[in-house]
């Protein structure tokens, strides 16, 4: 689930089709990452838009088109972390946004992710979501998380074994 280096070059040149391809390739992943960090659907949606604007404004600074995915994901994560810092400084804004999210979400809202908290440690839960929901390769997950590929692969297969055990017990 990567865009080609040619698409990155076209994106850098301002090609609208390249932007659309990039958006459709990465929007769900960026939303998942933002939602995982901020736990707020509305804020996550806003952060997706901010991430794409910032990416488009800064694409010319990317020196290696092969590193686009890691560069863009890092940028989006930093935006989400900045948002969290801002919410800590102004907690009343956080309460207003949470209330709006609950009203807008409705009873059937389900984020685009699996939530195995309580069954899996956070890192394993994150790896499972990136691998299954967002169809990322182990190499891409390793690049994104800063872990080695063997650590990511082990985390994934450990998580799968834990989920199998829970399923056999009838807990899933």
C-alpha positions as a LaTeX table, in Angstrom:
\begin{tabular}{lrrr}
\hline
Residue & $x$ (\AA) & $y$ (\AA) & $z$ (\AA) \\
\hline
Unk1 & 0.00 & 0.00 & 0.00 \\
Unk2 & 2.51 & 2.57 & $-1.18$ \\
Unk3 & 2.48 & 5.09 & $-3.96$ \\
Unk4 & 5.21 & 4.83 & $-6.56$ \\
Unk5 & 8.22 & 7.12 & $-6.68$ \\
Unk6 & 6.84 & 8.40 & $-9.98$ \\
Unk7 & 3.62 & 9.40 & $-8.20$ \\
Unk8 & 5.71 & 11.20 & $-5.57$ \\
Unk9 & 7.52 & 13.10 & $-8.34$ \\
Unk10 & 4.21 & 14.02 & $-9.98$ \\
Unk11 & 2.85 & 15.07 & $-6.59$ \\
Unk12 & 5.88 & 17.29 & $-6.08$ \\
Unk13 & 5.16 & 18.89 & $-9.46$ \\
Unk14 & 1.60 & 19.71 & $-8.36$ \\
Unk15 & $-0.23$ & 16.98 & $-10.30$ \\
Unk16 & $-3.83$ & 16.80 & $-9.05$ \\
Unk17 & $-4.26$ & 13.15 & $-10.07$ \\
Unk18 & $-1.15$ & 12.26 & $-8.06$ \\
Unk19 & $-2.61$ & 14.07 & $-5.05$ \\
Unk20 & $-5.89$ & 12.15 & $-5.41$ \\
Unk21 & $-4.03$ & 8.84 & $-5.69$ \\
Unk22 & $-2.02$ & 9.72 & $-2.58$ \\
Unk23 & $-5.16$ & 10.69 & $-0.69$ \\
Unk24 & $-6.98$ & 7.46 & $-1.54$ \\
Unk25 & $-3.90$ & 5.42 & $-0.65$ \\
Unk26 & $-3.16$ & 7.05 & 2.71 \\
Unk27 & $-6.29$ & 8.73 & 4.12 \\
Unk28 & $-7.54$ & 5.70 & 6.06 \\
Unk29 & $-4.09$ & 4.94 & 7.47 \\
Unk30 & $-3.55$ & 8.55 & 8.57 \\
Unk31 & $-7.03$ & 8.57 & 10.14 \\
Unk32 & $-6.25$ & 5.35 & 12.01 \\
Unk33 & $-2.96$ & 6.72 & 13.31 \\
Unk34 & $-4.51$ & 10.04 & 14.35 \\
Unk35 & $-7.50$ & 8.35 & 16.02 \\
Unk36 & $-5.19$ & 5.94 & 17.84 \\
Unk37 & $-3.34$ & 8.89 & 19.35 \\
Unk38 & $-6.10$ & 11.45 & 19.99 \\
Unk39 & $-9.09$ & 9.11 & 20.61 \\
Unk40 & $-11.41$ & 11.68 & 19.03 \\
Unk41 & $-13.11$ & 11.02 & 15.69 \\
Unk42 & $-13.64$ & 14.66 & 14.78 \\
Unk43 & $-10.11$ & 15.65 & 15.68 \\
Unk44 & $-8.75$ & 12.66 & 13.74 \\
Unk45 & $-10.69$ & 13.75 & 10.65 \\
Unk46 & $-9.34$ & 17.29 & 11.01 \\
Unk47 & $-5.82$ & 15.94 & 11.45 \\
Unk48 & $-6.13$ & 13.93 & 8.22 \\
Unk49 & $-6.93$ & 17.13 & 6.35 \\
Unk50 & $-4.12$ & 19.03 & 8.08 \\
Unk51 & $-1.66$ & 16.23 & 7.30 \\
Unk52 & $-2.48$ & 16.30 & 3.60 \\
Unk53 & $-2.23$ & 20.09 & 3.43 \\
Unk54 & 1.10 & 20.05 & 5.25 \\
Unk55 & 2.38 & 17.19 & 3.09 \\
Unk56 & 1.43 & 19.07 & $-0.08$ \\
Unk57 & 3.08 & 22.27 & 1.15 \\
Unk58 & 6.30 & 20.45 & 2.13 \\
Unk59 & 6.63 & 17.74 & $-0.53$ \\
Unk60 & 9.39 & 19.75 & $-2.20$ \\
Unk61 & 11.57 & 19.25 & 0.90 \\
Unk62 & 11.49 & 15.46 & 0.56 \\
Unk63 & 14.90 & 14.49 & $-0.80$ \\
Unk64 & 14.25 & 10.76 & $-1.40$ \\
Unk65 & 10.91 & 9.77 & $-3.00$ \\
Unk66 & 11.44 & 6.21 & $-1.73$ \\
Unk67 & 11.06 & 7.52 & 1.85 \\
Unk68 & 7.71 & 9.23 & 1.18 \\
Unk69 & 5.59 & 6.89 & 3.28 \\
Unk70 & 7.78 & 7.10 & 6.39 \\
Unk71 & 8.14 & 10.88 & 5.95 \\
Unk72 & 4.39 & 11.42 & 5.58 \\
Unk73 & 3.43 & 9.12 & 8.47 \\
Unk74 & 5.95 & 10.80 & 10.76 \\
Unk75 & 4.53 & 14.20 & 9.79 \\
Unk76 & 0.98 & 13.06 & 10.52 \\
Unk77 & 1.96 & 11.55 & 13.89 \\
Unk78 & 3.68 & 14.79 & 14.89 \\
Unk79 & 0.54 & 16.76 & 14.03 \\
Unk80 & $-1.51$ & 14.42 & 16.24 \\
Unk81 & 0.98 & 14.74 & 19.10 \\
Unk82 & 0.91 & 18.54 & 18.74 \\
Unk83 & $-2.88$ & 18.36 & 18.94 \\
Unk84 & $-2.64$ & 16.34 & 22.17 \\
Unk85 & $-0.27$ & 18.89 & 23.69 \\
Unk86 & $-2.66$ & 21.68 & 22.78 \\
Unk87 & $-5.58$ & 19.82 & 24.38 \\
Unk88 & $-3.59$ & 19.46 & 27.61 \\
Unk89 & $-3.10$ & 23.23 & 27.67 \\
Unk90 & $-6.81$ & 23.94 & 27.04 \\
Unk91 & $-8.92$ & 21.14 & 28.59 \\
Unk92 & $-12.21$ & 23.01 & 28.04 \\
Unk93 & $-11.69$ & 22.74 & 24.28 \\
Unk94 & $-11.24$ & 18.99 & 24.68 \\
Unk95 & $-14.57$ & 18.67 & 26.54 \\
Unk96 & $-16.41$ & 20.66 & 23.87 \\
Unk97 & $-14.94$ & 18.51 & 21.07 \\
Unk98 & $-15.74$ & 15.26 & 22.92 \\
Unk99 & $-19.37$ & 16.29 & 23.41 \\
Unk100 & $-19.68$ & 17.19 & 19.72 \\
Unk101 & $-18.14$ & 13.86 & 18.73 \\
Unk102 & $-20.58$ & 11.86 & 20.85 \\
Unk103 & $-23.56$ & 13.72 & 19.40 \\
Unk104 & $-22.32$ & 13.30 & 15.81 \\
Unk105 & $-21.16$ & 9.71 & 16.13 \\
Unk106 & $-24.48$ & 8.04 & 16.81 \\
Unk107 & $-24.94$ & 4.57 & 18.27 \\
Unk108 & $-23.47$ & 2.66 & 15.31 \\
Unk109 & $-20.11$ & 4.42 & 15.12 \\
Unk110 & $-17.16$ & 2.03 & 14.90 \\
Unk111 & $-13.65$ & 3.33 & 14.19 \\
Unk112 & $-11.79$ & 1.79 & 11.27 \\
Unk113 & $-9.67$ & $-0.43$ & 13.49 \\
Unk114 & $-9.72$ & $-3.55$ & 15.61 \\
Unk115 & $-9.58$ & $-2.90$ & 19.32 \\
Unk116 & $-8.00$ & $-5.79$ & 21.18 \\
Unk117 & $-7.03$ & $-3.73$ & 24.23 \\
Unk118 & $-7.11$ & $-5.96$ & 27.27 \\
Unk119 & $-6.16$ & $-8.95$ & 25.14 \\
Unk120 & $-3.07$ & $-7.62$ & 23.39 \\
Unk121 & $-0.39$ & $-5.21$ & 24.55 \\
Unk122 & $-0.63$ & $-1.82$ & 22.78 \\
Unk123 & 2.26 & $-2.47$ & 20.37 \\
Unk124 & 0.87 & $-5.83$ & 19.25 \\
Unk125 & $-2.60$ & $-4.27$ & 18.84 \\
Unk126 & $-1.04$ & $-1.51$ & 16.72 \\
Unk127 & 0.90 & $-4.00$ & 14.54 \\
Unk128 & $-2.22$ & $-6.14$ & 13.97 \\
Unk129 & $-4.18$ & $-3.07$ & 12.86 \\
Unk130 & $-1.46$ & $-1.87$ & 10.52 \\
Unk131 & $-1.00$ & $-5.34$ & 9.01 \\
Unk132 & $-4.64$ & $-6.40$ & 8.65 \\
Unk133 & $-6.73$ & $-3.24$ & 8.39 \\
Unk134 & $-4.23$ & $-1.12$ & 6.48 \\
Unk135 & $-2.48$ & $-3.98$ & 4.65 \\
Unk136 & 1.00 & $-2.71$ & 5.41 \\
Unk137 & 4.03 & $-4.96$ & 4.97 \\
Unk138 & 6.20 & $-5.91$ & 7.93 \\
Unk139 & 8.99 & $-3.78$ & 6.41 \\
Unk140 & 6.71 & $-0.71$ & 6.23 \\
Unk141 & 5.52 & $-1.24$ & 9.80 \\
Unk142 & 9.13 & $-1.57$ & 10.96 \\
Unk143 & 10.08 & 1.65 & 9.16 \\
Unk144 & 7.09 & 3.47 & 10.60 \\
Unk145 & 7.55 & 2.32 & 14.19 \\
Unk146 & 11.33 & 2.45 & 14.26 \\
Unk147 & 11.51 & $-1.22$ & 15.29 \\
Unk148 & 13.36 & $-3.98$ & 13.49 \\
Unk149 & 11.46 & $-6.18$ & 11.10 \\
Unk150 & 12.04 & $-9.20$ & 13.35 \\
Unk151 & 10.49 & $-7.36$ & 16.33 \\
Unk152 & 7.46 & $-6.39$ & 14.25 \\
Unk153 & 7.06 & $-9.89$ & 12.79 \\
Unk154 & 7.35 & $-11.50$ & 16.23 \\
Unk155 & 4.82 & $-9.04$ & 17.69 \\
Unk156 & 2.36 & $-9.87$ & 14.92 \\
Unk157 & 2.64 & $-13.63$ & 15.25 \\
Unk158 & 2.55 & $-13.45$ & 19.06 \\
Unk159 & $-0.64$ & $-11.40$ & 18.75 \\
Unk160 & $-2.18$ & $-13.90$ & 16.35 \\
Unk161 & $-1.45$ & $-16.75$ & 18.78 \\
Unk162 & $-3.00$ & $-14.81$ & 21.68 \\
Unk163 & $-6.09$ & $-14.04$ & 19.60 \\
Unk164 & $-6.41$ & $-17.71$ & 18.57 \\
Unk165 & $-6.32$ & $-18.75$ & 22.24 \\
Unk166 & $-8.97$ & $-16.18$ & 23.13 \\
Unk167 & $-11.11$ & $-17.32$ & 20.22 \\
Unk168 & $-10.88$ & $-20.98$ & 21.31 \\
Unk169 & $-11.95$ & $-19.95$ & 24.81 \\
Unk170 & $-14.96$ & $-18.17$ & 23.30 \\
Unk171 & $-13.74$ & $-14.77$ & 24.47 \\
Unk172 & $-13.80$ & $-13.30$ & 20.94 \\
\hline
\end{tabular}
